[in-house]
Short mmCIF file of C-alpha atoms and ligand atoms in Angstrom, two decimals:
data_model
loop_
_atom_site.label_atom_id
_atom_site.label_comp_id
_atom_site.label_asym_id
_atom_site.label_seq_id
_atom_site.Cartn_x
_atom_site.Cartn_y
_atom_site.Cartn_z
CA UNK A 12 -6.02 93.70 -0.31
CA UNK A 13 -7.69 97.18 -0.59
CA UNK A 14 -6.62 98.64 -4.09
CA UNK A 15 -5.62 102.43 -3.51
CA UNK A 16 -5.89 103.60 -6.90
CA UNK A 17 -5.03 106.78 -8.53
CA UNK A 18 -7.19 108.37 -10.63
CA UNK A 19 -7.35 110.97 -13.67
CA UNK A 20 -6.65 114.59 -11.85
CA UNK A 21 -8.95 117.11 -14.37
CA UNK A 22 -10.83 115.62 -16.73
CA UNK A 23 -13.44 117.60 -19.45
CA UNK A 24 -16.00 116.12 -21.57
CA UNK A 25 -17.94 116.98 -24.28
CA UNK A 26 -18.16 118.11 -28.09
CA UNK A 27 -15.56 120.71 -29.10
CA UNK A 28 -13.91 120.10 -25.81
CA UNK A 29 -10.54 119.57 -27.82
CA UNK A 30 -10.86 123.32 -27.87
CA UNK A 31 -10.07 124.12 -24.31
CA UNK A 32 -6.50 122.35 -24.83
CA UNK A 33 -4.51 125.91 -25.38
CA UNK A 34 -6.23 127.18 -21.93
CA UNK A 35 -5.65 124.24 -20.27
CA UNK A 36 -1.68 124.05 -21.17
CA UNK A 37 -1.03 127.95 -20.46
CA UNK A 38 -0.68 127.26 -16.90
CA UNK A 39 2.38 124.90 -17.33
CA UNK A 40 3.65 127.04 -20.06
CA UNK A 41 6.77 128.20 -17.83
CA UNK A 42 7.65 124.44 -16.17
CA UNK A 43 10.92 122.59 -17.21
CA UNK A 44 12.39 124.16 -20.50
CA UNK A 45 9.00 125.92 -21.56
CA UNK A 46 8.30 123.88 -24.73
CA UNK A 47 5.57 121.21 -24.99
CA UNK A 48 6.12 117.83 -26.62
CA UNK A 49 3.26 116.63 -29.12
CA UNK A 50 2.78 113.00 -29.92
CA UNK A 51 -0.09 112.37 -32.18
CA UNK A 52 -1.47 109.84 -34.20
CA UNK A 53 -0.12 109.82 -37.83
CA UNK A 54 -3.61 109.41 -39.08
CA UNK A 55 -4.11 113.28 -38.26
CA UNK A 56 -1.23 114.34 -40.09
CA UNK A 57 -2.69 116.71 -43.15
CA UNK A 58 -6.48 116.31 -41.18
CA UNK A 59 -8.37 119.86 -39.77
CA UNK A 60 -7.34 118.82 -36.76
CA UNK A 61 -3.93 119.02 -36.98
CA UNK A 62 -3.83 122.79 -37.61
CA UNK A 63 -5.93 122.95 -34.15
CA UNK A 64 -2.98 121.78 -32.42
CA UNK A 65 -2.33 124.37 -30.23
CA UNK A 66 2.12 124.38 -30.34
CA UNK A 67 3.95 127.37 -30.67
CA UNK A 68 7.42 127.28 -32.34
CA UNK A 69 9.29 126.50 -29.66
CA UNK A 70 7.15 122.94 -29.30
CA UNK A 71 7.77 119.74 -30.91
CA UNK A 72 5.25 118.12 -32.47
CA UNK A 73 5.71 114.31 -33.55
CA UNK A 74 3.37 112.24 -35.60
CA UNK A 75 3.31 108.39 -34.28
CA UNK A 76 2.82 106.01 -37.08
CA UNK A 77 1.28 103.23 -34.55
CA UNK A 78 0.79 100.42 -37.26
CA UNK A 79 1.40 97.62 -37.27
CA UNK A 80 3.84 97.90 -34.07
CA UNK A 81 2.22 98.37 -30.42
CA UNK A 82 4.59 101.10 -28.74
CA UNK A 83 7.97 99.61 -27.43
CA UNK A 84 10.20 99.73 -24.97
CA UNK A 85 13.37 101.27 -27.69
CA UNK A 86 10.39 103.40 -29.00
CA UNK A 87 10.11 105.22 -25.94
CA UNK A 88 13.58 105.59 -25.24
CA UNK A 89 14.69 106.64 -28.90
CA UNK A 90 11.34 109.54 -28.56
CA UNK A 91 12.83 110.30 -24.68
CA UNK A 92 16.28 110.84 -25.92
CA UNK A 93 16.03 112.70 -29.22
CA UNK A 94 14.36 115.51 -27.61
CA UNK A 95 16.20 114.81 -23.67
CA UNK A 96 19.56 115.59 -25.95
CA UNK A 97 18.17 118.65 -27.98
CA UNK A 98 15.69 120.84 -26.20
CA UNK A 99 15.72 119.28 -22.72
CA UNK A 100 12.94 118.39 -20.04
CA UNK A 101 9.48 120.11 -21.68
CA UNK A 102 6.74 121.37 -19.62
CA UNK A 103 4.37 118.76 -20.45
CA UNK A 104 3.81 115.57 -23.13
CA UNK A 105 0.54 115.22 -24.93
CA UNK A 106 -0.24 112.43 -26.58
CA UNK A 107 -3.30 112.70 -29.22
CA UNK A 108 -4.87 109.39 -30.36
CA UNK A 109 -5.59 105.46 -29.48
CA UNK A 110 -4.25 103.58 -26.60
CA UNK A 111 -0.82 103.05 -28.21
CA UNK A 112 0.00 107.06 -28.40
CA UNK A 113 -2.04 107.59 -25.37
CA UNK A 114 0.55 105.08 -23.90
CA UNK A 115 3.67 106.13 -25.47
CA UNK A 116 2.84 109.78 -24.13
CA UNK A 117 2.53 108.19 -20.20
CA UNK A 118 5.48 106.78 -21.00
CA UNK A 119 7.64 108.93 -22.31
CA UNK A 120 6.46 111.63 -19.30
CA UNK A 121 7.85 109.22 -16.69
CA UNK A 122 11.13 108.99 -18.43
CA UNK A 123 12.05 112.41 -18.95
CA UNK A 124 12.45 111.62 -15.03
CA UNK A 125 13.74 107.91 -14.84
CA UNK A 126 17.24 107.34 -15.60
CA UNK A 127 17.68 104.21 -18.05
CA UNK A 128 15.90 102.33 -20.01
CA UNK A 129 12.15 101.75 -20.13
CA UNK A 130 12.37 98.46 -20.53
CA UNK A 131 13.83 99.10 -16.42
CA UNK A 132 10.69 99.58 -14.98
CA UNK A 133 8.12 97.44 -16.79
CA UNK A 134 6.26 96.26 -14.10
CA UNK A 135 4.46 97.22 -10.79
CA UNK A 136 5.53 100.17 -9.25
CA UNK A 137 9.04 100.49 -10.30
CA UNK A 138 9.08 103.39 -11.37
CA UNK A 139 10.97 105.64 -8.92
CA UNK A 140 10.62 109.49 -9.78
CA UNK A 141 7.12 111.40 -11.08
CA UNK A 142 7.08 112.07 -14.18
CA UNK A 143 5.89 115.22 -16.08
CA UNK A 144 2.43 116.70 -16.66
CA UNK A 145 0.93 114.80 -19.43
CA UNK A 146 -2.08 115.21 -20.92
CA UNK A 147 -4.61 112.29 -22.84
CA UNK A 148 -6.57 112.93 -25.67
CA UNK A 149 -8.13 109.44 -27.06
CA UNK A 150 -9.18 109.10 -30.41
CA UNK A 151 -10.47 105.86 -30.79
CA UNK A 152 -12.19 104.56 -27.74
CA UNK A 153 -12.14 101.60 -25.97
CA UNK A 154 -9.13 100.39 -24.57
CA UNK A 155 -9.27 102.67 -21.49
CA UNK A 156 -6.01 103.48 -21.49
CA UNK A 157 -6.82 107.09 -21.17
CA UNK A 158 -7.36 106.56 -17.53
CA UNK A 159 -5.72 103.37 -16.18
CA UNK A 160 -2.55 103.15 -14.25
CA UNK A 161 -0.01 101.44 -17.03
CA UNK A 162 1.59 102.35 -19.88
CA UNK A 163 1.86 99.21 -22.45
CA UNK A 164 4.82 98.63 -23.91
CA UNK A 165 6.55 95.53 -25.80
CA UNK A 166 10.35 95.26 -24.42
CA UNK A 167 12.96 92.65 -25.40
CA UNK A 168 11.53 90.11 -22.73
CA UNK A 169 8.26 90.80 -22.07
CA UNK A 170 4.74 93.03 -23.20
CA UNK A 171 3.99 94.51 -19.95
CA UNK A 172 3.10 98.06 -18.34
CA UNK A 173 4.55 100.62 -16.38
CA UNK A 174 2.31 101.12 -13.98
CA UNK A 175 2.15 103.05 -11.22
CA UNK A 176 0.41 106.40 -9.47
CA UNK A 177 2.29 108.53 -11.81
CA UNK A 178 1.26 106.65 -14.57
CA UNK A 179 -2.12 108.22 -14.83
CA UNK A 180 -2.57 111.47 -17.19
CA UNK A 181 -3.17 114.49 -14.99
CA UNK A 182 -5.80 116.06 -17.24
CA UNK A 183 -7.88 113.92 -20.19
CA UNK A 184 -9.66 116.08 -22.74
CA UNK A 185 -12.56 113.78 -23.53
CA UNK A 186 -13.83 115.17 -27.11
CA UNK A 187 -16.11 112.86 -29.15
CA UNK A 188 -16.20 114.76 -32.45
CA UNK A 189 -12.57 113.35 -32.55
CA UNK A 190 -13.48 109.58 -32.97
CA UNK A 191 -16.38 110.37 -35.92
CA UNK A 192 -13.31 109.34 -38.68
CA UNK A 193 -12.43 105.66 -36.71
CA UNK A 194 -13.01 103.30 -39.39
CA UNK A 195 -15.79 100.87 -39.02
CA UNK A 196 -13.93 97.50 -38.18
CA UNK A 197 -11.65 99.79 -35.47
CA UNK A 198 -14.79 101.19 -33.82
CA UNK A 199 -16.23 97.68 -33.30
CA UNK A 200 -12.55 95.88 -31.85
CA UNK A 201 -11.67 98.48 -29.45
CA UNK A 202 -15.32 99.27 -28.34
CA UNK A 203 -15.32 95.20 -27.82
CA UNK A 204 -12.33 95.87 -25.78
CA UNK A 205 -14.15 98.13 -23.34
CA UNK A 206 -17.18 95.41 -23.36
CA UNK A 207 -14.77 92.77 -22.47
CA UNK A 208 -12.90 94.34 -19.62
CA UNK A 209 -16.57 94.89 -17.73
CA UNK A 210 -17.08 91.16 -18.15
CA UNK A 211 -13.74 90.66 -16.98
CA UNK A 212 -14.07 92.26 -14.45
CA UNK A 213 -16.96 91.62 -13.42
CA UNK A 214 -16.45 88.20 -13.49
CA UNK A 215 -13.56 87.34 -11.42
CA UNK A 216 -12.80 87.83 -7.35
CA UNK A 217 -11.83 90.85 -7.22
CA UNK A 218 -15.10 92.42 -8.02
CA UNK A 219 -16.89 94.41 -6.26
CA UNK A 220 -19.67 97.25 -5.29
CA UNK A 221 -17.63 99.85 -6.49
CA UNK A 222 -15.98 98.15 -9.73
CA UNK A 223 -19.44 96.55 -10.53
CA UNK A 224 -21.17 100.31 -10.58
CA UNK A 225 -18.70 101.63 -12.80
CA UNK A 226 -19.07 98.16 -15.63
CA UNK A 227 -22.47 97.92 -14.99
CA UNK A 228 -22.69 101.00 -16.62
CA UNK A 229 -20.53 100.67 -19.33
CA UNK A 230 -22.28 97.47 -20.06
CA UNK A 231 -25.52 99.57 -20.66
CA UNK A 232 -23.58 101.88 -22.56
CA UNK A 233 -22.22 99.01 -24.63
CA UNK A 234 -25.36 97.82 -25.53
CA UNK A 235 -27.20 100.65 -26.37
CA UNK A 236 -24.41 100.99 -29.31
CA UNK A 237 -23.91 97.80 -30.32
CA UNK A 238 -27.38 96.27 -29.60
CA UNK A 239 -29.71 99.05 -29.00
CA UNK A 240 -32.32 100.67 -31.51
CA UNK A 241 -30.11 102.99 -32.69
CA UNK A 242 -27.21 101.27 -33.01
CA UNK A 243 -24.18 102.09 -34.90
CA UNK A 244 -20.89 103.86 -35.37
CA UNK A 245 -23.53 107.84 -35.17
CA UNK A 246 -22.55 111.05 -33.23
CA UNK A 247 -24.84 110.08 -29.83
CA UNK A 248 -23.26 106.54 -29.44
CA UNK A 249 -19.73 108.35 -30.06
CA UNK A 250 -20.72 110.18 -26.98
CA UNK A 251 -21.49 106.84 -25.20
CA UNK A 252 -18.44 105.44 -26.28
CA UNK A 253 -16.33 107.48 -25.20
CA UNK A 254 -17.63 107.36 -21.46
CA UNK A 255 -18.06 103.54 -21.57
CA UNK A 256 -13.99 103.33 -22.43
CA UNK A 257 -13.66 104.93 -19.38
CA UNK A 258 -16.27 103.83 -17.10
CA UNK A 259 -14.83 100.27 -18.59
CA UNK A 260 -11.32 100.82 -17.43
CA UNK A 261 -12.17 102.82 -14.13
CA UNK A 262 -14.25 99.23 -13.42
CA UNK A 263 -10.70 97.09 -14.34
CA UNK A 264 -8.63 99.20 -12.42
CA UNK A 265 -10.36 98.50 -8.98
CA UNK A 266 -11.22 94.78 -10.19
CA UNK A 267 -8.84 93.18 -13.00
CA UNK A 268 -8.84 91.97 -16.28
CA UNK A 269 -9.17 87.94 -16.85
CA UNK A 270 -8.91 84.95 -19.30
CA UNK A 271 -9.35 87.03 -22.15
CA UNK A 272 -6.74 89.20 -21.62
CA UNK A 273 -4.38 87.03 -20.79
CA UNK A 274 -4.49 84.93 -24.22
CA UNK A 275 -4.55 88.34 -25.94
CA UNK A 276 -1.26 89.45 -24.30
CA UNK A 277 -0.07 86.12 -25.80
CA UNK A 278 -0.98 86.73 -29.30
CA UNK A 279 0.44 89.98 -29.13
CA UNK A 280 3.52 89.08 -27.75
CA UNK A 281 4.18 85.86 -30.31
CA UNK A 282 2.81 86.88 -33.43
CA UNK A 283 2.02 90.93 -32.96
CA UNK A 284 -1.43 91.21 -32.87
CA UNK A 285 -3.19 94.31 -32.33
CA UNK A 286 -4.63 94.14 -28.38
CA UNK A 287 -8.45 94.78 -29.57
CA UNK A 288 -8.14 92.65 -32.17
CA UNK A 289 -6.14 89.85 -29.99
CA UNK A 290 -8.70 90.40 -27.68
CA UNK A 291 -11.88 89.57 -29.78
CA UNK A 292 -9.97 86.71 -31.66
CA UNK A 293 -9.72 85.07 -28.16
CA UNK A 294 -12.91 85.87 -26.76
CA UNK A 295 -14.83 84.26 -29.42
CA UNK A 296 -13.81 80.75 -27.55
CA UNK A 297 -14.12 81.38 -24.17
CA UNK A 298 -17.78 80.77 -23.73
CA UNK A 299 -16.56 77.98 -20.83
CA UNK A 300 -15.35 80.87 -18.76
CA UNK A 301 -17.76 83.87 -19.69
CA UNK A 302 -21.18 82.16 -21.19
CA UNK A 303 -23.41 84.98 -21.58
CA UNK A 304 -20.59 87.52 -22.58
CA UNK A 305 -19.77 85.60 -25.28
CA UNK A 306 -23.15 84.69 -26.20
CA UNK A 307 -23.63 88.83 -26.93
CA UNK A 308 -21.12 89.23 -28.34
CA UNK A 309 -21.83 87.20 -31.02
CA UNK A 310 -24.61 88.77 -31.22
CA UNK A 311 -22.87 92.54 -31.12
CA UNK A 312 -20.71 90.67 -34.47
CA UNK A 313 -23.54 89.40 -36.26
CA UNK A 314 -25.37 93.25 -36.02
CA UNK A 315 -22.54 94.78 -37.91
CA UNK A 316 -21.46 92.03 -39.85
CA UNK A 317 -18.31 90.79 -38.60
CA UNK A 318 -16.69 87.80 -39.39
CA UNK A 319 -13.68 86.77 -37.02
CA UNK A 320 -11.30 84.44 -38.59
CA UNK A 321 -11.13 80.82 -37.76
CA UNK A 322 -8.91 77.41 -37.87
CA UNK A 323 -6.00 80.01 -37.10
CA UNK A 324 -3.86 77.62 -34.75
CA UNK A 325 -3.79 74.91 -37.44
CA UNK A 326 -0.99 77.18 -39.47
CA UNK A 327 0.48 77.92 -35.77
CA UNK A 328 4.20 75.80 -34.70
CA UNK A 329 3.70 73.68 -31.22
CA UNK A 330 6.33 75.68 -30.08
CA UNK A 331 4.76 79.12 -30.70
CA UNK A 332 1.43 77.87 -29.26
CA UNK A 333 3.37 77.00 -26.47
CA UNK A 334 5.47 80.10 -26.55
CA UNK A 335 2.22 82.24 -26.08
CA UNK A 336 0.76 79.77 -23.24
CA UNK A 337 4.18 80.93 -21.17
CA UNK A 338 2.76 84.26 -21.79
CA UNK A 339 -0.41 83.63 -20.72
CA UNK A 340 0.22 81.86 -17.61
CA UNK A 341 2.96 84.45 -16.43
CA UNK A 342 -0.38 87.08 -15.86
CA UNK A 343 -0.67 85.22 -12.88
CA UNK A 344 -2.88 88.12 -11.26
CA UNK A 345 -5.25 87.51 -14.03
CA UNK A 346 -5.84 84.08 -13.27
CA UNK A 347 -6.15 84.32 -9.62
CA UNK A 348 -9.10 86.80 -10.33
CA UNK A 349 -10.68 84.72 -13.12
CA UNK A 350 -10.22 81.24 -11.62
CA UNK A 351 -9.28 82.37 -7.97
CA UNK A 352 -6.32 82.13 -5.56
CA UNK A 353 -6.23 78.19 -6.00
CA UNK A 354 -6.39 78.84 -9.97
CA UNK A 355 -3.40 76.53 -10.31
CA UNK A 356 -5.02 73.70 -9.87
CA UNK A 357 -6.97 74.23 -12.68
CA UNK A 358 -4.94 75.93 -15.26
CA UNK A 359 -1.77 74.60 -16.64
CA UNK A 360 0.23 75.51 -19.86
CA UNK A 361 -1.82 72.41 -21.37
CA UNK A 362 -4.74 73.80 -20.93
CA UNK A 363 -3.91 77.25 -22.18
CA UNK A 364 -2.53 75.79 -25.19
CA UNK A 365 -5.93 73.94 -25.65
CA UNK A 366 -7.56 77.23 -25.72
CA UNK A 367 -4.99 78.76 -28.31
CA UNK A 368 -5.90 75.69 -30.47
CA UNK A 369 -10.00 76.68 -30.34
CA UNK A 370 -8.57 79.47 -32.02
P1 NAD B 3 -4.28 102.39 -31.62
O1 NAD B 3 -3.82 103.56 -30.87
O2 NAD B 3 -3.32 101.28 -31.82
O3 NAD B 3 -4.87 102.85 -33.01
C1 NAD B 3 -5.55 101.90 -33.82
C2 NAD B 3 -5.72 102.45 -35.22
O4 NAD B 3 -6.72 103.46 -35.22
C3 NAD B 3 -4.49 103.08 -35.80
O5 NAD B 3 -4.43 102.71 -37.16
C4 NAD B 3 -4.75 104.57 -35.67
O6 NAD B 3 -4.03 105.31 -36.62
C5 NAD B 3 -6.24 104.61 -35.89
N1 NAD B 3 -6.94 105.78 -35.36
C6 NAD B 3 -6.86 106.32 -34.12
N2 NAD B 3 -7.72 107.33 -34.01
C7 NAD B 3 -8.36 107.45 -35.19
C8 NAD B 3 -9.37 108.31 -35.69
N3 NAD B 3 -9.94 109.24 -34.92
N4 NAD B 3 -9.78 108.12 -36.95
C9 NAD B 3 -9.25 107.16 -37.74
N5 NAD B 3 -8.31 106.32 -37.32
C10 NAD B 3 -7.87 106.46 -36.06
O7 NAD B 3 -5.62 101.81 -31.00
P2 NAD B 3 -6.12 101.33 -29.60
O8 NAD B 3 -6.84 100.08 -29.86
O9 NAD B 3 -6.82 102.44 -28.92
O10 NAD B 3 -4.82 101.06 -28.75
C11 NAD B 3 -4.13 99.84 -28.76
C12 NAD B 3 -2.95 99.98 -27.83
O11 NAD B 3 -3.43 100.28 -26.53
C13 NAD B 3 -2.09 98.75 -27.71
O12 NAD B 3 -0.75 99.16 -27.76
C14 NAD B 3 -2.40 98.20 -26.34
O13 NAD B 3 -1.32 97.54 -25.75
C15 NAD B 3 -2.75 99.46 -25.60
N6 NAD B 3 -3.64 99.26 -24.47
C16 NAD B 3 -3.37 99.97 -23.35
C17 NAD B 3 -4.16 99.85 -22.25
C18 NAD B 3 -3.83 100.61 -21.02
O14 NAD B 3 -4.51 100.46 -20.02
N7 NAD B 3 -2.83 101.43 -21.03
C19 NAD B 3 -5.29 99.03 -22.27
C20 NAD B 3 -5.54 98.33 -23.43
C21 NAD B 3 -4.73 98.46 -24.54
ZN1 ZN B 4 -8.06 95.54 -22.97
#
């Protein structure tokens, strides 16, 4: 019953901080075939900060085009493999940008270790070997994947994780000058991603003391830049942000994500949509479940005028409503925190599909 989480082992924080990368990778220099592998977000490509990147020429450096595709299982393999069969094992992966090259760098660190396919080991702890030093720089903030336990990806079957201990990034270079450039719309999804998984979590059995301190606050981070005075997409609330993401998924991790999520993960999986994104379209309807969360955040749409699109389930097939209600119910560790261990008896595949068709 007692979660035994791991979390982030060095983490730095601040303005500039993207500076201390070169010191911070000399150590593992030497490790595995002395070369570092790069994955970065494709938006960088050409951008200032790409000529900050500190690789020598021995390193490969790989922009990520991330849209419209969430990272996937043959994604990770076909990145593993190309350099596996050319330069070897490097001495560390770092992935620079959003949750999906955040994740694809976890990922690919674990199987430079793990024989096989990723699609193997999506799932709790089935991962069998560490994997290599990797190191998280976020971009855009929110989704908190730069310190949970899981690595998203989309396989042939099934979107899940691979999660376990090794998961985790062992150092996180927390800059906030690096998420000035996230386009409006962005900053507001994945920030509404962080705000939902404190709801979530705290709304749901599995909270607790310790997960409630860490989303309480995030919540007051939340609304400071969303709500507040001074709210908006400025260099102080960038700051916030960025701790928020993480206080927001450090609060998850002990407690668990809910209703919301487990729609989203049905979206994405049916018809591809982006996890923020999935996650605010479902939100929006869920004020049954989360009344005052959804209540604000209305209100946090309203502020910077943003309209979420409605009526979408009357141009969605029966049979991909139902398709993503599978999905949805499958998350069964979401449910039993939302609803509760007897959750059951109140949720069926009818009544998911009833929420898809709010939608
Ligand atoms: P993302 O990585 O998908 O990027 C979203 C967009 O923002 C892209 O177009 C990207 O190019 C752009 N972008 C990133 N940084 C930018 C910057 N500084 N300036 C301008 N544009 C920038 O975004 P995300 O929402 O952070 O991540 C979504 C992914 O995270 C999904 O694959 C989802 O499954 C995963 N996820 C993982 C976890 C986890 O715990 N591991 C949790 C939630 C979501
Ligand atoms: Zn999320």
């Amino acid at each position: 019953m007692h979660k035994n989480f791991k979390n982030i082992e060095k983490i730095v924080y601040g303005r500039g901080s993207f500076g201390s990368m070169e010191r911070i990778l000399s150590e593992k220099r030497n490790d595995n075939g002395r070369f570092f592998f790069f994955l970065v977000d494709q938006f960088f490509k050409g951008k200032e900060l790409e000529s900050r990147i500190p690789a020598e020429s021995e390193d490969s450096v790989q922009f990520i085009n991330v849209d419209p595709e969430e990272p996937t299982t043959d994604q990770v393999d076909r990145l593993r493999d190309e350099i596996l069969h050319t330069k070897g094992i490097p001495a560390a992966v770092i992935g620079i940008g959003g949750g999906s090259v955040m994740d694809l760098a976890k990922a690919v660190s674990l199987m430079f270790t793990n024989p096989g396919s990723s699609k193997l080991y999506q799932g709790l702890n089935l991962i069998r070997f560490p994997g290599i030093y990797h190191l998280g720089v976020p971009t855009i903030s929110g989704t908190g994947a730069e310190v949970s336990m899981t690595a998203v990806l989309t396989g042939p079957e099934k979107k899940l994780g691979l999660k376990c201990d090794w998961t985790v990034f062992n150092q996180v270079i927390l800059d906030p000058e690096l998420i000035a450039s996230v386009p409006q719309d962005k900053w507001l999804y994945t920030g509404m991603d962080t705000y939902i998984h404190c709801i979530e979590s705290e709304n749901g059995i599995l909270n607790n003391a310790f997960s409630h301190a860490y989303a309480e606050q995030s919540l007051k981070l939340c609304r400071e830049i969303y709500l507040g005075e001074q709210a908006g997409h400025t260099a102080d609330n960038d700051d916030k942000l960025m701790v928020a993401s993480l206080m927001g998924g450090l609060s998850l991790t002990y407690s668990e994500v809910g209703v919301c999520h487990a729609l989203s993960y049905g979206l994405s999986k049916i018809f591809g949509e982006k996890h923020c994104y999935a996650n605010c379209l479902a939100f929006q309807h869920l004020q049954d479940y989360y009344p005052e969360g959804v209540a604000e955040f209305k209100r946090m749409l309203v502020k910077h005028q943003v309209s979420l699109p409605q009526g979408l389930s009357k141009k969605w097939k029966e049979e991909e409503i139902t398709s993503m209600a599978h999905v949805a119910y499958n998350l069964t560790h979401m449910w039993n925190h939302a609803i509760g261990p007897h959750w059951k008896e109140k949720i069926t595949i009818d009544s998911i599909k009833e929420l898809y068709k709010r939608m």
